[in-house]
CSV table of C-alpha atoms and ligand atoms in Angstrom, one decimal:
chain,number,residue,atom,x,y,z
A,29,MET,CA,-3.6,99.1,62.3
A,30,GLY,CA,-5.3,102.4,62.9
A,31,ASN,CA,-8.8,103.5,63.6
A,32,THR,CA,-12.0,101.5,64.0
A,33,LEU,CA,-14.6,102.1,61.3
A,34,PRO,CA,-18.4,102.1,61.7
A,35,GLU,CA,-19.8,98.8,62.7
A,36,ILE,CA,-21.6,96.7,60.1
A,37,GLY,CA,-23.7,93.6,60.7
A,38,ALA,CA,-23.0,93.7,64.4
A,39,GLY,CA,-26.4,92.5,65.6
A,40,PRO,CA,-26.7,91.0,69.0
A,41,GLU,CA,-26.7,87.5,67.6
A,42,LEU,CA,-23.4,87.8,65.7
A,43,LEU,CA,-21.3,86.0,68.3
A,44,ALA,CA,-23.9,84.6,70.6
A,45,GLY,CA,-23.1,81.1,71.7
A,46,LEU,CA,-19.5,80.9,70.4
A,47,PRO,CA,-17.5,79.2,73.1
A,48,ALA,CA,-14.5,80.6,75.1
A,49,GLY,CA,-11.3,79.7,73.2
A,50,PHE,CA,-13.0,79.9,69.8
A,51,ARG,CA,-10.2,80.2,67.3
A,52,TRP,CA,-10.0,83.1,64.9
A,53,GLY,CA,-7.8,83.0,61.9
A,54,VAL,CA,-6.9,84.0,58.3
A,55,ALA,CA,-6.1,81.5,55.5
A,56,THR,CA,-3.9,81.5,52.4
A,57,SER,CA,-2.3,78.8,50.2
A,58,SER,CA,1.2,78.4,48.8
A,59,TYR,CA,0.7,78.8,45.1
A,60,GLN,CA,-1.8,81.6,45.5
A,61,ILE,CA,0.6,83.9,47.4
A,62,GLU,CA,4.3,82.8,47.4
A,63,GLY,CA,5.7,83.6,44.0
A,64,ALA,CA,9.4,82.7,43.8
A,65,ALA,CA,8.4,79.9,41.5
A,66,THR,CA,11.9,78.8,40.5
A,67,GLU,CA,13.7,79.8,43.7
A,68,ASP,CA,15.7,77.6,46.1
A,69,GLY,CA,15.2,74.5,44.0
A,70,ARG,CA,11.4,74.7,43.6
A,71,THR,CA,10.3,72.9,40.4
A,72,PRO,CA,6.9,73.2,38.6
A,73,SER,CA,3.7,72.0,40.0
A,74,ILE,CA,0.6,71.1,37.9
A,75,TRP,CA,-0.5,74.7,38.4
A,76,ASP,CA,2.6,76.2,36.9
A,77,THR,CA,1.9,74.0,33.9
A,78,TYR,CA,-1.8,74.7,33.7
A,79,CYS,CA,-1.3,78.4,33.9
A,80,ARG,CA,0.7,78.2,30.7
A,81,VAL,CA,-2.0,76.4,28.7
A,82,PRO,CA,-3.5,79.2,26.6
A,83,GLY,CA,-7.1,80.0,27.6
A,84,MET,CA,-7.1,78.2,30.9
A,85,VAL,CA,-6.4,81.0,33.3
A,86,HIS,CA,-7.9,84.5,33.1
A,87,ASN,CA,-5.5,87.0,31.4
A,88,GLY,CA,-2.8,84.3,31.2
A,89,ASP,CA,-2.0,85.0,34.8
A,90,ASN,CA,0.3,82.7,36.8
A,91,GLY,CA,1.9,82.3,40.2
A,92,ASP,CA,5.5,83.3,39.3
A,93,VAL,CA,5.3,86.4,41.5
A,94,ALA,CA,1.8,86.3,43.1
A,95,CYS,CA,2.0,88.3,46.3
A,96,ASP,CA,5.8,87.8,46.5
A,97,HIS,CA,5.1,86.3,50.0
A,98,TYR,CA,8.3,84.2,49.8
A,99,HIS,CA,10.4,87.3,50.0
A,100,ARG,CA,8.0,89.4,52.2
A,101,MET,CA,7.1,86.7,54.8
A,102,PRO,CA,8.2,88.6,57.9
A,103,GLU,CA,6.3,91.7,56.8
A,104,ASP,CA,3.2,89.5,56.1
A,105,VAL,CA,3.4,87.9,59.5
A,106,GLN,CA,3.3,91.4,61.1
A,107,LEU,CA,0.2,92.0,59.0
A,108,ILE,CA,-1.4,88.8,60.3
A,109,LYS,CA,-0.5,89.9,63.8
A,110,SER,CA,-2.1,93.3,63.3
A,111,LEU,CA,-5.4,91.6,62.6
A,112,GLU,CA,-5.2,90.1,66.1
A,113,VAL,CA,-6.1,86.6,64.9
A,114,ASP,CA,-4.7,83.7,66.9
A,115,THR,CA,-4.3,81.3,64.0
A,116,TYR,CA,-2.8,81.4,60.5
A,117,ARG,CA,-3.7,78.7,58.1
A,118,PHE,CA,-1.1,78.3,55.2
A,119,SER,CA,-0.1,75.5,52.9
A,120,VAL,CA,3.3,74.0,52.1
A,121,ALA,CA,4.3,73.7,48.4
A,122,TRP,CA,5.2,70.1,47.8
A,123,PRO,CA,7.6,71.0,44.9
A,124,ARG,CA,9.7,73.1,47.3
A,125,ILE,CA,10.1,70.2,49.7
A,126,GLN,CA,10.7,67.5,47.0
A,127,PRO,CA,11.8,69.2,43.8
A,128,HIS,CA,10.8,67.0,40.8
A,129,GLY,CA,8.4,65.2,43.2
A,130,GLY,CA,10.7,62.8,45.0
A,131,GLY,CA,13.8,62.3,47.1
A,132,PRO,CA,15.0,63.7,50.4
A,133,VAL,CA,13.9,67.0,51.8
A,134,ASN,CA,15.2,70.1,50.1
A,135,PRO,CA,16.8,72.0,52.9
A,136,LYS,CA,16.1,75.4,51.3
A,137,GLY,CA,12.5,74.6,50.7
A,138,ILE,CA,11.7,73.4,54.2
A,139,GLY,CA,13.8,76.3,55.5
A,140,PHE,CA,11.3,78.8,54.3
A,141,TYR,CA,8.5,77.1,56.3
A,142,ASP,CA,10.7,76.6,59.3
A,143,ARG,CA,11.3,80.4,59.4
A,144,LEU,CA,7.6,81.1,58.8
A,145,VAL,CA,6.6,78.9,61.7
A,146,ASP,CA,9.2,80.5,64.0
A,147,GLU,CA,8.1,84.0,62.9
A,148,LEU,CA,4.4,83.1,63.7
A,149,LEU,CA,5.2,81.6,67.1
A,150,ALA,CA,7.3,84.6,68.0
A,151,GLY,CA,4.2,86.8,67.1
A,152,GLY,CA,1.9,84.6,69.3
A,153,ILE,CA,0.1,83.1,66.3
A,154,ASP,CA,-0.6,79.4,66.1
A,155,PRO,CA,0.4,77.8,62.7
A,156,TRP,CA,-2.3,75.7,61.0
A,157,LEU,CA,-0.5,73.8,58.3
A,158,THR,CA,-2.1,72.3,55.2
A,159,LEU,CA,0.1,69.8,53.4
A,160,TYR,CA,-1.7,69.8,50.0
A,161,HIS,CA,-3.5,72.8,48.6
A,162,TRP,CA,-3.4,71.6,45.0
A,163,ASP,CA,0.3,72.1,43.9
A,164,LEU,CA,1.2,68.5,42.9
A,165,PRO,CA,4.7,68.2,41.5
A,166,GLN,CA,4.4,68.0,37.7
A,167,GLU,CA,6.4,64.8,37.6
A,168,LEU,CA,3.8,63.0,39.7
A,169,GLU,CA,1.1,64.1,37.3
A,170,ASP,CA,3.2,62.8,34.5
A,171,ALA,CA,3.4,59.5,36.3
A,172,GLY,CA,-0.4,59.3,36.5
A,173,GLY,CA,-1.4,61.9,39.1
A,174,TRP,CA,-4.1,61.3,41.7
A,175,PRO,CA,-5.9,58.7,39.6
A,176,ALA,CA,-2.8,56.5,40.1
A,177,ARG,CA,-2.5,54.7,43.4
A,178,ASP,CA,1.2,55.4,43.8
A,179,THR,CA,0.5,59.1,44.3
A,180,ALA,CA,-1.1,58.3,47.7
A,181,TYR,CA,2.1,56.7,48.9
A,182,ARG,CA,4.2,59.5,47.5
A,183,PHE,CA,2.0,62.0,49.4
A,184,ALA,CA,2.5,60.2,52.7
A,185,ASP,CA,6.3,60.2,52.2
A,186,TYR,CA,6.2,63.9,51.5
A,187,ALA,CA,3.9,64.5,54.5
A,188,MET,CA,6.5,62.8,56.8
A,189,LEU,CA,9.3,65.0,55.5
A,190,VAL,CA,7.3,68.1,56.5
A,191,PHE,CA,6.1,66.5,59.7
A,192,ASP,CA,9.5,65.5,60.9
A,193,ALA,CA,10.9,69.0,60.3
A,194,LEU,CA,8.0,70.9,62.0
A,195,HIS,CA,5.9,68.9,64.3
A,196,ASP,CA,7.9,70.0,67.3
A,197,ARG,CA,6.3,73.5,66.8
A,198,VAL,CA,3.2,72.9,64.6
A,199,ARG,CA,0.3,71.3,66.4
A,200,HIS,CA,-2.4,71.5,63.6
A,201,TRP,CA,-1.9,69.3,60.5
A,202,THR,CA,-4.4,69.3,57.7
A,203,THR,CA,-3.7,66.8,55.0
A,204,LEU,CA,-5.8,67.9,52.0
A,205,ASN,CA,-7.6,71.0,51.0
A,206,GLU,CA,-10.8,70.3,49.2
A,207,PRO,CA,-10.3,66.9,47.5
A,208,TRP,CA,-13.6,67.5,45.7
A,209,CYS,CA,-11.9,70.3,43.7
A,210,SER,CA,-8.7,68.3,43.1
A,211,ALA,CA,-10.8,65.3,41.7
A,212,MET,CA,-13.8,66.9,40.1
A,213,LEU,CA,-12.5,70.2,38.8
A,214,GLY,CA,-9.0,68.8,38.1
A,215,TYR,CA,-9.8,65.4,36.5
A,216,HIS,CA,-13.5,65.5,35.5
A,217,GLN,CA,-14.5,69.1,34.6
A,218,GLY,CA,-11.0,70.2,33.5
A,219,ARG,CA,-11.6,73.6,35.1
A,220,GLN,CA,-8.5,73.4,37.3
A,221,ALA,CA,-5.1,71.8,37.0
A,222,PRO,CA,-4.2,69.4,35.6
A,223,GLY,CA,-7.3,70.0,33.3
A,224,ARG,CA,-8.3,66.5,32.5
A,225,GLN,CA,-11.8,65.5,31.5
A,226,ASP,CA,-12.4,61.9,32.5
A,227,PHE,CA,-15.1,61.1,35.1
A,228,GLY,CA,-13.7,57.6,35.8
A,229,ALA,CA,-10.2,59.1,36.4
A,230,ALA,CA,-11.7,61.6,38.8
A,231,MET,CA,-13.4,58.9,40.9
A,232,HIS,CA,-10.1,57.0,41.1
A,233,ALA,CA,-8.5,60.3,42.2
A,234,VAL,CA,-11.1,60.6,45.0
A,235,HIS,CA,-10.1,57.2,46.4
A,236,HIS,CA,-6.4,57.9,46.1
A,237,LEU,CA,-6.7,61.3,47.7
A,238,LEU,CA,-8.5,59.7,50.6
A,239,LEU,CA,-5.9,56.9,50.8
A,240,GLY,CA,-3.1,59.5,50.7
A,241,HIS,CA,-4.9,61.3,53.6
A,242,GLY,CA,-5.2,58.1,55.6
A,243,LEU,CA,-1.6,56.9,55.0
A,244,ALA,CA,-0.2,60.3,56.0
A,245,THR,CA,-2.5,60.6,59.0
A,246,GLN,CA,-1.6,57.1,60.2
A,247,ARG,CA,2.2,57.7,59.9
A,248,MET,CA,2.1,61.2,61.5
A,249,ARG,CA,-0.2,60.0,64.3
A,250,ALA,CA,2.2,57.2,65.0
A,251,ALA,CA,5.1,59.6,65.2
A,252,ASP,CA,3.3,62.1,67.4
A,253,PRO,CA,-0.1,61.1,68.8
A,254,ASP,CA,-0.6,64.5,70.4
A,255,ALA,CA,-0.7,66.5,67.2
A,256,ASP,CA,-4.1,67.6,65.9
A,257,PHE,CA,-5.1,66.0,62.5
A,258,CYS,CA,-7.6,67.4,60.1
A,259,ILE,CA,-8.9,67.2,56.5
A,260,THR,CA,-10.6,70.2,54.9
A,261,LEU,CA,-13.6,69.6,52.6
A,262,ASN,CA,-15.6,72.2,50.7
A,263,MET,CA,-19.3,71.5,51.2
A,264,SER,CA,-22.7,72.9,50.9
A,265,GLN,CA,-26.3,71.8,51.4
A,266,HIS,CA,-27.7,69.9,48.4
A,267,GLU,CA,-31.5,70.6,48.4
A,268,PRO,CA,-33.8,69.6,45.5
A,269,ALA,CA,-35.2,72.5,43.4
A,270,THR,CA,-38.7,71.0,43.6
A,271,ASP,CA,-40.2,68.0,45.3
A,272,SER,CA,-40.2,66.0,42.1
A,273,LEU,CA,-38.5,62.6,42.1
A,274,ALA,CA,-36.0,63.7,39.4
A,275,ASP,CA,-34.9,66.7,41.5
A,276,ARG,CA,-34.7,64.7,44.8
A,277,GLU,CA,-32.6,62.0,43.1
A,278,ALA,CA,-30.3,64.6,41.6
A,279,ALA,CA,-29.8,66.3,45.0
A,280,ARG,CA,-29.1,62.9,46.5
A,281,ARG,CA,-26.5,62.1,43.9
A,282,GLU,CA,-24.8,65.5,44.3
A,283,ASP,CA,-24.7,65.2,48.1
A,284,GLY,CA,-23.3,61.7,47.5
A,285,LEU,CA,-20.4,63.0,45.3
A,286,ALA,CA,-19.7,66.1,47.3
A,287,VAL,CA,-20.2,65.2,51.0
A,288,ARG,CA,-20.8,61.5,51.7
A,289,ILE,CA,-18.2,60.0,49.3
A,290,TYR,CA,-15.6,61.7,51.5
A,291,LEU,CA,-17.1,61.7,55.0
A,292,ASP,CA,-18.6,58.2,55.0
A,293,PRO,CA,-15.2,56.5,54.4
A,294,LEU,CA,-13.4,59.0,56.7
A,295,VAL,CA,-15.8,58.6,59.6
A,296,HIS,CA,-17.6,55.3,59.1
A,297,GLY,CA,-14.9,53.4,57.1
A,298,ARG,CA,-17.2,52.6,54.1
A,299,TYR,CA,-18.4,54.2,50.8
A,300,PRO,CA,-22.1,55.0,50.7
A,301,ALA,CA,-23.9,52.2,49.0
A,302,ASP,CA,-26.1,54.5,46.8
A,303,VAL,CA,-23.0,56.3,45.5
A,304,VAL,CA,-21.3,53.0,44.6
A,305,GLU,CA,-24.5,52.0,42.7
A,306,ASP,CA,-24.6,55.4,40.9
A,307,LEU,CA,-21.0,54.9,39.9
A,308,ALA,CA,-21.6,51.3,38.7
A,309,ALA,CA,-24.4,52.6,36.5
A,310,ARG,CA,-21.7,54.8,34.9
A,311,ASN,CA,-19.3,51.8,34.6
A,312,VAL,CA,-17.0,53.2,37.3
A,313,VAL,CA,-15.7,51.1,40.2
A,314,LEU,CA,-13.8,52.7,43.0
A,315,PRO,CA,-10.3,51.1,43.1
A,316,VAL,CA,-10.5,49.9,46.7
A,317,GLN,CA,-8.0,47.3,47.9
A,318,ASP,CA,-8.1,45.3,51.1
A,319,GLY,CA,-7.3,47.4,54.1
A,320,ASP,CA,-7.8,50.8,52.3
A,321,LEU,CA,-10.9,51.7,54.3
A,322,GLU,CA,-9.3,51.0,57.6
A,323,ILE,CA,-6.4,53.3,56.6
A,324,ILE,CA,-8.8,56.0,55.3
A,325,SER,CA,-10.8,56.0,58.6
A,326,THR,CA,-7.8,56.5,60.8
A,327,PRO,CA,-9.2,58.9,63.4
A,328,ILE,CA,-9.0,62.6,62.8
A,329,ASP,CA,-9.4,65.3,65.4
A,330,THR,CA,-11.0,68.1,63.4
A,331,LEU,CA,-13.0,68.4,60.3
A,332,GLY,CA,-12.1,71.5,58.3
A,333,VAL,CA,-15.2,73.0,56.6
A,334,ASN,CA,-14.9,75.4,53.7
A,335,TYR,CA,-18.2,77.1,52.7
A,336,TYR,CA,-18.9,79.8,50.1
A,337,PHE,CA,-22.4,79.4,48.6
A,338,THR,CA,-25.5,77.2,48.2
A,339,SER,CA,-27.6,76.4,45.2
A,340,LEU,CA,-30.5,74.0,44.5
A,341,THR,CA,-30.2,70.9,42.4
A,342,SER,CA,-32.5,69.8,39.6
A,343,GLY,CA,-32.5,66.5,37.7
A,344,VAL,CA,-34.2,68.0,34.7
A,345,ALA,CA,-32.3,69.9,32.0
A,346,GLU,CA,-33.6,73.2,30.5
A,347,ASP,CA,-35.0,71.2,27.6
A,348,GLY,CA,-37.0,68.9,29.9
A,349,SER,CA,-34.8,65.8,29.5
A,350,THR,CA,-33.5,63.8,32.5
A,351,VAL,CA,-30.4,62.4,30.8
A,352,ASP,CA,-27.5,64.2,29.2
A,353,SER,CA,-25.9,63.5,25.8
A,354,ASP,CA,-23.8,60.7,27.3
A,355,GLY,CA,-26.9,59.0,28.8
A,356,ASN,CA,-26.0,60.0,32.3
A,357,PRO,CA,-28.7,61.4,34.7
A,358,VAL,CA,-28.9,65.2,34.7
A,359,SER,CA,-27.7,67.2,37.7
A,360,ARG,CA,-28.3,70.9,37.1
A,361,GLU,CA,-27.6,73.8,39.5
A,362,VAL,CA,-30.6,76.0,40.0
A,363,ARG,CA,-30.4,79.5,41.6
A,364,LEU,CA,-32.2,80.5,44.7
A,365,GLY,CA,-32.4,84.1,43.3
A,366,ARG,CA,-30.2,85.7,45.9
A,367,ARG,CA,-27.6,88.4,45.5
A,368,VAL,CA,-24.3,87.1,44.0
A,369,THR,CA,-20.6,88.0,44.7
A,370,GLU,CA,-18.1,88.8,42.0
A,371,MET,CA,-17.6,85.0,41.6
A,372,ASP,CA,-21.3,84.8,40.7
A,373,TRP,CA,-21.8,82.8,43.8
A,374,GLU,CA,-25.1,83.3,45.6
A,375,ILE,CA,-25.0,84.6,49.2
A,376,VAL,CA,-26.8,82.1,51.3
A,377,PRO,CA,-25.7,82.3,55.0
A,378,GLU,CA,-28.6,80.1,56.2
A,379,GLY,CA,-27.3,77.4,53.9
A,380,PHE,CA,-24.1,77.5,56.1
A,381,THR,CA,-26.1,77.0,59.3
A,382,ALA,CA,-28.0,74.1,57.6
A,383,LEU,CA,-24.8,72.5,56.5
A,384,LEU,CA,-23.1,72.7,59.9
A,385,THR,CA,-26.1,71.3,61.8
A,386,ARG,CA,-26.5,68.5,59.2
A,387,LEU,CA,-22.8,67.6,59.6
A,388,ALA,CA,-23.2,67.6,63.4
A,389,ARG,CA,-26.2,65.3,63.0
A,390,ASP,CA,-24.8,62.8,60.5
A,391,TYR,CA,-21.2,62.8,61.7
A,392,PRO,CA,-21.4,63.3,65.4
A,393,GLY,CA,-18.4,63.6,67.7
A,394,LEU,CA,-16.2,65.3,65.0
A,395,PRO,CA,-15.3,68.8,66.0
A,396,MET,CA,-15.4,71.3,63.2
A,397,VAL,CA,-13.4,74.4,62.3
A,398,ILE,CA,-14.3,76.7,59.4
A,399,THR,CA,-11.0,76.6,57.5
A,400,GLU,CA,-12.3,79.0,54.8
A,401,ASN,CA,-15.2,81.4,54.2
A,402,GLY,CA,-15.2,84.7,52.4
A,403,SER,CA,-16.2,86.6,49.2
A,404,ALA,CA,-14.8,88.4,46.2
A,405,TRP,CA,-15.9,91.9,45.3
A,406,ALA,CA,-14.9,94.5,42.7
A,407,ASP,CA,-12.9,96.5,45.2
A,408,GLU,CA,-12.1,100.1,44.3
A,409,PRO,CA,-9.3,101.6,46.3
A,410,ASP,CA,-9.4,105.3,46.9
A,411,GLU,CA,-6.3,107.6,46.3
A,412,GLN,CA,-4.6,106.3,49.4
A,413,GLY,CA,-5.2,102.7,48.3
A,414,PHE,CA,-8.0,102.2,50.9
A,415,VAL,CA,-10.9,99.9,50.1
A,416,LYS,CA,-14.2,100.5,51.8
A,417,ASP,CA,-15.5,97.0,51.2
A,418,ASN,CA,-18.9,97.0,53.0
A,419,ASP,CA,-20.1,94.1,50.9
A,420,ARG,CA,-17.3,91.9,52.1
A,421,THR,CA,-17.8,92.9,55.7
A,422,GLU,CA,-21.5,92.2,55.5
A,423,TYR,CA,-20.8,88.8,54.0
A,424,PHE,CA,-18.4,88.0,56.9
A,425,ALA,CA,-20.9,89.3,59.4
A,426,ASP,CA,-23.8,87.2,58.0
A,427,HIS,CA,-21.7,84.1,57.8
A,428,ILE,CA,-20.1,84.4,61.2
A,429,ALA,CA,-23.7,84.9,62.5
A,430,ALA,CA,-24.6,81.7,60.6
A,431,VAL,CA,-21.8,79.8,62.4
A,432,SER,CA,-23.0,81.1,65.8
A,433,ALA,CA,-26.5,80.0,65.0
A,434,ALA,CA,-25.2,76.5,64.2
A,435,VAL,CA,-23.3,76.4,67.5
A,436,ARG,CA,-26.5,77.4,69.4
A,437,ALA,CA,-28.2,74.6,67.6
A,438,GLY,CA,-25.6,72.2,68.9
A,439,ALA,CA,-22.9,72.0,66.2
A,440,ASP,CA,-19.4,71.7,67.7
A,441,VAL,CA,-17.6,74.4,65.7
A,442,ARG,CA,-14.4,75.6,67.3
A,443,GLY,CA,-13.0,78.2,65.0
A,444,TYR,CA,-13.4,80.4,61.9
A,445,PHE,CA,-10.7,81.4,59.4
A,446,ALA,CA,-11.4,84.1,56.9
A,447,TRP,CA,-10.5,83.5,53.3
A,448,SER,CA,-8.2,85.3,52.7
A,449,LEU,CA,-5.5,87.2,54.5
A,450,MET,CA,-4.8,89.2,51.3
A,451,ASP,CA,-5.8,89.4,47.6
A,452,ASN,CA,-4.1,86.6,45.6
A,453,LEU,CA,-4.1,84.4,42.6
A,454,GLU,CA,-7.6,83.1,42.4
A,455,TRP,CA,-6.7,80.0,40.4
A,456,SER,CA,-8.4,80.0,37.0
A,457,TYR,CA,-9.7,83.5,37.6
A,458,GLY,CA,-6.2,84.9,37.9
A,459,TYR,CA,-5.7,88.1,39.9
A,460,ALA,CA,-9.1,89.5,38.8
A,461,LYS,CA,-11.0,88.2,41.8
A,462,ARG,CA,-10.1,89.7,45.1
A,463,PHE,CA,-10.9,87.8,48.3
A,464,GLY,CA,-8.5,89.6,50.7
A,465,LEU,CA,-9.1,91.4,54.0
A,466,VAL,CA,-5.9,93.2,52.8
A,467,HIS,CA,-5.7,94.8,49.4
A,468,VAL,CA,-2.6,94.0,47.4
A,469,ASP,CA,-1.4,96.3,44.6
A,470,PHE,CA,0.1,93.7,42.3
A,471,GLU,CA,2.3,96.3,40.6
A,472,THR,CA,4.0,97.6,43.8
A,473,GLN,CA,3.2,94.7,46.2
A,474,VAL,CA,1.9,97.3,48.7
A,475,ARG,CA,-0.5,95.8,51.2
A,476,THR,CA,-3.3,98.0,52.6
A,477,PRO,CA,-5.9,96.5,55.0
A,478,LYS,CA,-9.4,97.1,53.8
A,479,ALA,CA,-12.3,98.2,56.0
A,480,SER,CA,-13.3,94.6,56.4
A,481,ALA,CA,-9.9,93.9,58.1
A,482,TYR,CA,-10.6,96.5,60.8
A,483,TRP,CA,-14.1,95.1,61.2
A,484,TYR,CA,-12.7,91.5,61.6
A,485,ARG,CA,-10.2,92.6,64.1
A,486,ASP,CA,-12.8,94.4,66.2
A,487,THR,CA,-15.2,91.4,66.0
A,488,ILE,CA,-12.4,89.2,67.3
A,489,ARG,CA,-11.8,91.6,70.1
A,490,ARG,CA,-15.5,91.6,71.0
A,491,ALA,CA,-15.7,87.8,70.8
A,492,ARG,CA,-12.8,87.5,73.3
A,493,ALA,CA,-14.1,90.3,75.6
A,494,ALA,CA,-17.4,88.4,75.9
A,495,HIS,CA,-15.5,85.7,77.7
A,496,GLU,CA,-13.4,87.8,80.0
B,59,LIG,C1,-11.5,77.5,47.7
B,59,LIG,C2,-10.0,77.3,47.7
B,59,LIG,C3,-9.2,78.6,48.0
B,59,LIG,C4,-9.8,79.8,47.3
B,59,LIG,C5,-11.3,79.9,47.6
B,59,LIG,C6,-11.9,81.1,47.0
B,59,LIG,O1,-12.1,76.6,46.9
B,59,LIG,O2,-9.6,76.4,48.6
B,59,LIG,O3,-7.9,78.4,47.6
B,59,LIG,O4,-9.5,79.9,46.0
B,59,LIG,O5,-11.9,78.8,47.1
């Protein structure tokens, strides 16, 4: 990459307190970048199916071609290298490894990741592998999906196929990306694949996602205790909009369903009693069998934290009622009144600091890595295709500063991965929302680093220089 651009958000506090050896990375996921949807034996995932349901994905977009990363991988690894990051977080597409969702490893499918890992290592970049970033083989959804217990066992089998092939070179293993999204957006709200709308099914999905994580971690750890095991959760602070009892209760419930229903069983080996009670009031019982919680609480080495925004919670609807049309208590998102990104997400860096210090307090002894953080903007390339994305740079600067502040306050955060390496398929928003450090022209597949990419590279240089 060429010249350095003017510095933005480079206040003295930006990196203060970040430890030596702090990891810097960029992140992507398989379906969002790979394309080659039918190549080398890959079969459809729930996202291939969902993208074809009219009205579900903006503009009818899909991941058939995406960033064509499957064919441009060596070039993309050079791009990653030019950013001077030390870590690349990517995910493996389950339907490439087990076409149709079962059976032995597909040599061509695993071959792609084998080459990717070698290419990364040759470039001095540490691979950080996520096993599941939402692309469930369609056949497993047809058999019941995550609400079905068997999916957890299928996931552990799949995990071992990937682990056996790559653990000699990959040290960092993340089981799941954002199970909240898989369960709540996929099975309750229907806003992501597979698009079901059934709260009870979503809660069963939560338990089976966690069980799948635990089964896979147990087996991988037994095979190689030295590897580093992680799960990535998307989280934010859930503060009440006012001090009223209704708002405080709504915030407690939201925190229960977004943070504690995952971290309490993972760390403490039990579901939170108040969440279990809330669910009972909705006639939902988590399908826990004997021994499940021991499996789920198999030790992990790192908690992956994805953070994007914060809002407040109210338990009172606009019309003043505290129950919805189904008789369930209201939980409504209330804005803080901050500036928003193209996703309409409020920019609240101090919410990030608050979240990290809270996690450090409630779940001590669990090192954290920021596995995703970033923002979408209406990028406008100039005639050379260059994007001067000061808004994105400012977002990164403010949020890296928020991480540093949390570290100074005692949170054990060991790395930061920007979302995303390059513009890609933003799920239901299609290609319309751009999160990349690198601009992608989806007509020509030309990649052009944005101003934020140069800023990020220089920030990483500064962070390292501070410890020389
Ligand atoms: C997260 C997803 C990631 C990306 C960002 C913007 O929820 O993990 O794939 O879409 O949001």
